[in-house]
Amino acid sequence: MVKQVNKLKLLKAFQYCLMLIALFFGNFAVNAQDVNVMVKDSILYHPGKEYILGDFKINGLDRFSEQTVKVHSGLIVDSPIKLPGDKLTSAIKRLYDTKQFSKVDVFIAKVEDGKVYLEFDVTELPQLDKMEFPGERASKAKTLQDEVKIKAGDMVNDNLMVTTKNFFQDKYKKEGYLNAKVTVDTKPSEKPNAVDLMVYIDKGQKVKINKINFHGIGQLSEKKLEKQMKKTKEKFFGRIWKKSKYIETDYKEDLQNIIDAYSEKGLRDAIITDEKMTVNADNTIDLDLYINEGKKYYFGDIDFIGNTVYTDEQLQNFLKIDKGDVYNSKVLKDRVNGDGTPDSEDIQTFYLNNGYLFANVTPVETKVDNDSINVEVRIYEDEPATIRNVSVSGNDRTNDPVVYRELRTKPGNLFSKEDIIRSIREIGQLGFFDAQAISPDVKPNYVDKTVDIDYSVAEKGSSQVELQGGYGGNSFIGTLGLSFNNFAIKDLFDKEAYKPLPMGDGQALNLRLQKSKFYSTYSFSFTEPWLGGKKPKSLSTSIYFSKQNGYTQTYDVDPNQGLSIYGASIGLGQRLKWPDDFFQLSQSVSFQRYEMNNYTISSLATSNGSSNNLSYNVTFARNSSGPDPIYPERGSDVSVTFKATPPFSLLNGKNYTSMTADEKYKWLEYYKTTFKAKWFTPIYKKLVLMTNTEFGVLGYYNKDLGYSPFERYVVGGDGLAQYRFDGSETIGLRGYENGSLSSGGTVYNKFTLETRYPITLKPSASIYVAAFLEAGNAYNNFKDFNPFVLKRTAGAGIRVFMPMFGLLGIDFAHGFDPLPGSNVKSGWQTHFIIGQQF
């Protein structure tokens, strides 16, 4: 009986609570948005009775028509309505929700024959006329208004003023002004029902961090922990890259970085037990962090569960973690599921590269035994996925076969993440698409274990009005030409294909005029990258003519001296499959004829006559750089080139010791080997280190002939061919004038370290800045060659690539060493680079 009474009491108490809740929310619902139903002229009405809405008026409108507001209220004349009631509450709420009114009052104007007549008295919110920042310059004020994204015509209410104040307080706190004070007020505007918003900002002084103190540490050094505070730094004189300012969000991220650093050292229990901030008299702060490092953990037993396709030993080659190693959850995750980079070598990627798209690999901690943690790598392999369909979208100008032939993902092949990454790189290397915007859409079909892949691309301009130039040696050298890098020669006679030119087949057609004060060059070249359209075999042809004039002591043109060069070449290239398909073999045969008229070449004993140069050129190269050919972020570009003429003097049995120079060099003979290598290494995000090394040597067959007077190395400057055009190869070395280090060496070497960072990589313009260290030299013969006797330089520059004009840039470089025959170092040099890569 007692239990029954207690139950009844509890039930009554519960019902009482429900009544209170109902009354509270009922009252809230009726009075939402300050709903007040008032009566005019002592009119009698019965609350809760249902009336017919006879009519209603809206008073107090200025900017809006009464009919518009009536429609928006949702009330319908001659429809039932209770006072108070849901319909009236909803109407008032709808008006408030427009955020156009600061107050809405409702009056009963008349009750007659069961009908009720209402009047709404509304107060419109004022509009913003101007936003002012007293004490700020006009330009600064405009910037601040743009940042807060408030414009004239916005409704001014309490919420707008609060959010504006909070925005600027947060903005200045992020910049290190912890004591910033912001006041937001309004003043009447000259316009009706409008106000000006006044924002008073007192930034105060920046609060810098004087000292960060770590307490309770022993496993990790203070210096190591300071490195983890990537955005929270102590102040000291000369700090440039990371400012010493306290920003709450950055500080919290850095605290997590500290915990992550401990975890990577096996101290997974480490916690920050307390934090203290001390404000100093000089407006700096001290931060004290109290750390409990905990104990160090180690990997215990590591087992692979569920793997049937690959053995434990094969998977261990990727995991590379042994029992007894210091426990590191980040390393475990990266080696099981990848570190997020395209080159990641991990177990999940291993499965993905071999068709197992649906495989799932998960590391699981199974047991903590004292200081050892046992781990199971649980693998669900599933069946391999086959590629069903491959498509490309967005190639509006480039024909489908040009793109499809570069893809490594083919219908019927097993799925491979590696092949997708390689396909992205190959599409980017074409140069017809924005390499940053290539996006593969992988659509798995779990039911039939297939996958569809669509590559989304964005075309960019590939044809160029080519400008290439530089200044040096008392001469400006410029190139003007047309480069059609996605030409379609098969449509040459198809009028409809001229939009404005036949495009889309990936062929390259170049017409070029190169001109300086002393010479002019005309050239034509054509390249078909896929001869026959079925295999990656290229065909290239070129013809050119150059006229070189001599010059007087005052660097004026001497029309009685000249060198004319006629040339043509034809070449074949082949993409190889061994050692891997990044390799390419290129071969060409070229012919040049030099005709001299009172023209002096320092390495040639005659100034009149003609020479012929028939040579065979073979290049073995491997280019894995990319994915963007304009701004490579990884990979390498390595080539070895061998160029040689037939050994005429060894075959004809003639005595060259008694011959004149004109007879000796009627047919040139030499062999030439050049090695070039570039490596691109990502440092941090988009920051890239480019490392370059080059070496070249010119040799001869017959000591009676010696070195060829042509085909030599000219070192120094911007790397563009200057007033010499005698077959020499121009080697750029910034910080020195063009050709100033060698007028024709037979051996050269060069080394470059260059850091690059992009400002933008948009298809309309790719811009990056660079800082470099460079060294190189040229030598008269191999006996003089010393790889440690170098001309050194350092500097910085900027590159801008615009599809219509190619690569433009400027470098400022300081040469630390003197020129040959001088004791004065080269000093600062400016190089204008147009169309030239280093």
XYZ file of N, CA and C in Angstrom, residues 355-483:
387
model
N 45.257 -3.529 -58.265
C 43.877 -3.841 -58.615
C 42.904 -3.896 -57.463
N 43.375 -3.920 -56.218
C 42.478 -4.147 -55.087
C 41.891 -2.823 -54.588
N 41.000 -2.269 -55.413
C 40.361 -0.997 -55.101
C 39.499 -1.096 -53.846
N 38.884 -2.250 -53.634
C 37.960 -2.416 -52.516
C 38.637 -2.956 -51.261
N 39.948 -3.101 -51.298
C 40.673 -3.588 -50.127
C 40.646 -2.547 -49.012
N 40.644 -3.028 -47.793
C 40.651 -2.152 -46.626
C 41.720 -2.642 -45.658
N 42.662 -1.780 -45.334
C 43.766 -2.144 -44.442
C 43.703 -1.237 -43.217
N 43.608 -1.836 -42.041
C 43.425 -1.056 -40.811
C 44.385 -1.535 -39.724
N 45.193 -0.628 -39.156
C 46.026 -1.010 -38.013
C 45.219 -0.900 -36.714
N 45.299 -1.911 -35.874
C 44.521 -1.940 -34.637
C 45.443 -2.297 -33.473
N 45.406 -1.478 -32.428
C 46.122 -1.818 -31.202
C 45.295 -2.856 -30.444
N 45.871 -4.012 -30.227
C 45.113 -5.098 -29.615
C 45.397 -5.270 -28.132
N 46.583 -4.860 -27.684
C 46.914 -5.096 -26.282
C 48.062 -4.189 -25.860
N 47.925 -3.623 -24.663
C 49.011 -2.859 -24.057
C 49.530 -3.664 -22.873
N 50.734 -4.166 -22.985
C 51.337 -5.008 -21.958
C 52.547 -4.281 -21.379
N 52.331 -3.643 -20.216
C 53.376 -2.840 -19.590
C 53.775 -1.709 -20.543
N 54.956 -1.764 -21.142
C 55.372 -0.699 -22.066
C 55.368 -1.163 -23.512
N 54.724 -2.280 -23.805
C 54.673 -2.814 -25.171
C 53.241 -2.774 -25.689
N 53.107 -2.436 -26.967
C 51.789 -2.361 -27.602
C 51.762 -3.329 -28.770
N 50.868 -4.308 -28.676
C 50.704 -5.265 -29.767
C 49.770 -4.683 -30.827
N 50.099 -4.943 -32.082
C 49.347 -4.365 -33.197
C 48.968 -5.459 -34.179
N 47.740 -5.390 -34.658
C 47.300 -6.229 -35.762
C 47.016 -5.348 -36.970
N 47.538 -5.717 -38.105
C 47.204 -5.039 -39.362
C 46.144 -5.899 -40.027
N 44.897 -5.448 -39.915
C 43.764 -6.234 -40.403
C 43.449 -5.861 -41.835
N 43.390 -6.886 -42.670
C 43.281 -6.670 -44.119
C 42.044 -7.377 -44.650
N 41.213 -6.602 -45.335
C 40.102 -7.175 -46.091
C 40.421 -6.956 -47.569
N 40.780 -8.017 -48.259
C 41.321 -7.877 -49.609
C 40.236 -7.708 -50.671
N 39.152 -8.467 -50.580
C 38.104 -8.479 -51.598
C 38.696 -8.921 -52.937
N 37.942 -8.739 -53.998
C 38.384 -9.138 -55.334
C 39.000 -7.933 -56.053
N 39.918 -8.175 -56.974
C 40.483 -7.055 -57.729
C 39.431 -6.408 -58.626
N 39.580 -5.112 -58.845
C 38.641 -4.350 -59.675
C 39.223 -4.147 -61.061
N 38.356 -4.310 -62.059
C 38.752 -4.130 -63.460
C 38.206 -2.799 -63.973
N 38.997 -2.112 -64.743
C 38.545 -0.844 -65.325
C 37.536 -1.131 -66.428
N 36.336 -0.550 -66.292
C 35.282 -0.787 -67.278
C 35.278 0.298 -68.349
N 35.189 1.557 -67.903
C 35.158 2.675 -68.848
C 36.166 3.734 -68.433
N 36.784 4.351 -69.436
C 37.682 5.489 -69.209
C 37.225 6.617 -70.115
N 37.044 7.805 -69.547
C 36.594 8.940 -70.347
C 37.375 10.187 -69.962
N 37.342 11.158 -70.863
C 37.981 12.458 -70.637
C 36.949 13.526 -70.944
N 36.812 14.488 -70.053
C 35.861 15.586 -70.264
C 36.574 16.925 -70.122
N 36.109 17.897 -70.890
C 36.682 19.236 -70.815
C 37.664 19.557 -71.916
N 38.034 18.575 -72.746
C 38.975 18.833 -73.855
C 38.197 19.365 -75.050
N 37.933 20.659 -75.023
C 37.104 21.273 -76.056
C 37.855 21.460 -77.371
N 39.196 21.662 -77.311
C 39.968 21.903 -78.532
C 40.850 20.708 -78.904
N 41.346 20.023 -77.910
C 42.254 18.904 -78.174
C 41.449 17.649 -78.505
N 41.800 16.997 -79.597
C 41.077 15.803 -80.024
C 41.272 14.654 -79.033
N 40.245 13.826 -78.889
C 40.263 12.727 -77.915
C 41.491 11.818 -78.038
N 41.864 11.372 -79.254
C 43.001 10.447 -79.339
C 44.301 11.010 -78.764
N 44.480 12.333 -78.845
C 45.698 12.952 -78.323
C 45.792 12.757 -76.814
N 44.645 12.808 -76.140
C 44.633 12.630 -74.684
C 44.630 11.152 -74.324
N 43.789 10.365 -74.988
C 43.643 8.954 -74.625
C 44.945 8.171 -74.791
N 45.750 8.535 -75.783
C 46.989 7.784 -75.994
C 48.013 8.016 -74.882
N 47.808 9.049 -74.080
C 48.723 9.309 -72.970
C 48.295 8.622 -71.670
N 47.090 8.084 -71.647
C 46.569 7.485 -70.422
C 47.189 6.115 -70.169
N 47.461 5.847 -68.900
C 47.965 4.527 -68.500
C 46.834 3.628 -68.025
N 45.666 4.203 -67.826
C 44.500 3.418 -67.417
C 43.700 3.053 -68.665
N 43.608 1.770 -68.947
C 42.917 1.296 -70.144
C 41.772 0.371 -69.738
N 40.634 0.419 -70.457
C 39.540 -0.521 -70.171
C 40.035 -1.968 -70.268
N 39.663 -2.771 -69.286
C 40.097 -4.170 -69.237
C 41.286 -4.394 -68.332
N 42.051 -3.315 -68.044
C 43.188 -3.438 -67.118
C 42.696 -3.463 -65.678
N 43.534 -3.983 -64.794
C 43.240 -3.889 -63.373
C 43.410 -2.445 -62.914
N 42.608 -2.063 -61.949
C 42.719 -0.726 -61.384
C 44.097 -0.531 -60.775
N 44.642 0.689 -60.937
C 45.946 1.005 -60.354
C 45.985 2.482 -60.009
N 46.179 2.782 -58.741
C 46.341 4.171 -58.311
C 47.573 4.780 -58.964
N 48.626 3.995 -59.066
C 49.869 4.460 -59.683
C 49.647 4.866 -61.130
N 48.830 4.105 -61.856
C 48.548 4.431 -63.254
C 47.734 5.719 -63.375
N 46.857 5.974 -62.415
C 46.079 7.223 -62.439
C 47.007 8.414 -62.231
N 47.905 8.309 -61.241
C 48.853 9.398 -60.979
C 49.733 9.643 -62.204
N 50.179 8.573 -62.828
C 51.025 8.717 -64.023
C 50.227 9.338 -65.176
N 48.956 8.975 -65.300
C 48.130 9.544 -66.361
C 47.948 11.042 -66.167
N 47.766 11.464 -64.918
C 47.643 12.896 -64.625
C 48.917 13.617 -65.053
N 50.057 13.003 -64.746
C 51.337 13.617 -65.105
C 51.479 13.734 -66.625
N 51.117 12.675 -67.357
C 51.282 12.683 -68.813
C 50.347 13.695 -69.473
N 49.122 13.823 -68.952
C 48.209 14.824 -69.504
C 48.778 16.221 -69.271
N 49.324 16.449 -68.072
C 49.916 17.747 -67.771
C 51.114 18.056 -68.641
N 51.921 17.034 -68.952
C 53.110 17.246 -69.755
C 52.797 17.624 -71.202
N 51.571 17.356 -71.647
C 51.211 17.761 -73.001
C 51.308 19.273 -73.172
N 51.001 19.988 -72.100
C 51.068 21.445 -72.156
C 49.818 22.097 -72.692
N 48.769 21.301 -72.946
C 47.533 21.851 -73.509
C 46.489 22.128 -72.437
N 46.731 21.617 -71.217
C 45.727 21.712 -70.159
C 46.364 22.317 -68.908
N 45.510 22.886 -68.068
C 45.959 23.388 -66.774
C 46.321 22.192 -65.901
N 47.626 22.008 -65.646
C 48.087 20.835 -64.910
C 47.559 20.803 -63.485
N 47.231 21.972 -62.923
C 46.732 22.025 -61.549
C 45.260 21.644 -61.459
N 44.568 21.609 -62.592
C 43.118 21.377 -62.577
C 42.731 19.990 -63.072
N 43.702 19.140 -63.397
C 43.388 17.793 -63.868
C 42.868 16.974 -62.687
N 41.655 16.455 -62.821
C 41.013 15.772 -61.694
C 40.404 14.454 -62.155
N 40.872 13.325 -61.603
C 40.259 12.044 -61.943
C 39.049 11.757 -61.044
N 37.965 11.345 -61.637
C 36.765 10.956 -60.890
C 36.648 9.439 -60.969
N 36.947 8.776 -59.850
C 36.934 7.310 -59.793
C 35.578 6.859 -59.278
N 34.851 6.075 -60.088
C 33.509 5.619 -59.733
C 33.506 4.093 -59.627
N 33.645 3.572 -58.407
C 33.676 2.111 -58.239
C 32.289 1.495 -58.365
N 32.234 0.338 -58.941
C 30.996 -0.435 -59.040
C 31.202 -1.721 -58.239
N 30.750 -1.694 -56.992
C 31.079 -2.784 -56.082
C 30.427 -4.098 -56.506
N 29.238 -4.010 -57.100
C 28.493 -5.229 -57.418
C 29.250 -6.105 -58.397
N 29.739 -5.497 -59.503
C 30.441 -6.307 -60.503
C 31.956 -6.127 -60.449
N 32.453 -5.468 -59.376
C 33.891 -5.302 -59.148
C 34.582 -4.638 -60.343
N 33.947 -3.556 -60.818
C 34.542 -2.771 -61.892
C 34.649 -1.324 -61.426
N 35.287 -0.514 -62.260
C 35.451 0.896 -61.921
C 35.443 1.715 -63.204
N 34.784 2.865 -63.140
C 34.798 3.831 -64.237
C 35.661 5.011 -63.809
N 36.453 5.530 -64.745
C 37.352 6.650 -64.446
C 37.123 7.745 -65.471
N 36.873 8.959 -64.975
C 36.733 10.121 -65.855
C 37.783 11.158 -65.465
N 38.546 11.600 -66.444
C 39.553 12.637 -66.220
C 38.972 13.972 -66.659
N 38.812 14.870 -65.712
C 38.304 16.202 -66.019
C 39.490 17.134 -66.255
N 39.498 17.802 -67.415
C 40.608 18.689 -67.771
C 40.064 20.058 -68.133
N 40.947 21.043 -68.067
C 40.592 22.411 -68.455
C 41.619 22.890 -69.471
N 41.154 23.174 -70.669
C 42.057 23.619 -71.730
C 42.686 24.970 -71.368
N 43.921 25.163 -71.793
C 44.563 26.464 -71.678
C 45.209 26.783 -73.017
N 45.553 28.019 -73.214
C 46.182 28.403 -74.466
C 47.508 27.701 -74.664
N 47.689 27.089 -75.816
C 48.940 26.388 -76.091
C 49.725 27.043 -77.215
N 49.047 27.798 -78.058
C 49.750 28.537 -79.098
C 50.284 29.831 -78.508
N 51.420 30.264 -79.004
C 52.083 31.416 -78.408
C 52.573 32.389 -79.463
N 52.428 33.663 -79.128
C 53.216 34.679 -79.797
C 54.505 34.717 -79.005
N 55.542 34.101 -79.539
C 56.748 33.833 -78.754
C 57.681 35.038 -78.740
N 58.009 35.459 -77.541
C 59.000 36.504 -77.344
C 60.126 35.929 -76.514
N 61.333 36.134 -76.972
C 62.478 35.607 -76.241
C 63.602 36.614 -76.357
N 64.143 37.045 -75.239
C 65.157 38.078 -75.342
C 66.012 38.226 -74.124
N 67.052 38.993 -74.277
C 67.970 39.310 -73.189
C 68.917 40.395 -73.670
N 69.645 40.959 -72.739
C 70.588 42.021 -73.105
C 71.958 41.669 -72.566
N 72.960 41.794 -73.399
C 74.329 41.543 -72.978
C 75.251 41.670 -74.161
N 76.533 41.888 -73.889
C 77.496 42.013 -74.973
C 77.173 43.177 -75.885
N 76.624 44.284 -75.317
C 76.299 45.480 -76.090
C 75.235 45.225 -77.154
N 74.391 44.263 -76.874
C 73.375 43.960 -77.878
C 72.132 43.400 -77.208
N 70.979 43.871 -77.679
C 69.723 43.271 -77.246
C 69.359 42.172 -78.223
N 69.058 41.014 -77.679
C 68.710 39.869 -78.515
C 67.243 39.569 -78.311
N 66.480 39.563 -79.382
C 65.049 39.293 -79.268
C 64.593 38.274 -80.282
N 63.548 37.553 -79.910
C 62.961 36.564 -80.808
C 61.493 36.856 -80.948
N 61.011 36.853 -82.150
C 59.595 36.990 -82.414
C 59.186 35.838 -83.302
N 58.191 35.123 -82.848
C 57.785 33.976 -83.648
C 56.400 33.510 -83.288
N 55.954 32.513 -83.993
C 54.667 31.880 -83.744
C 54.917 30.420 -83.422
N 54.346 29.994 -82.310
C 54.481 28.602 -81.906
C 53.086 28.013 -81.757
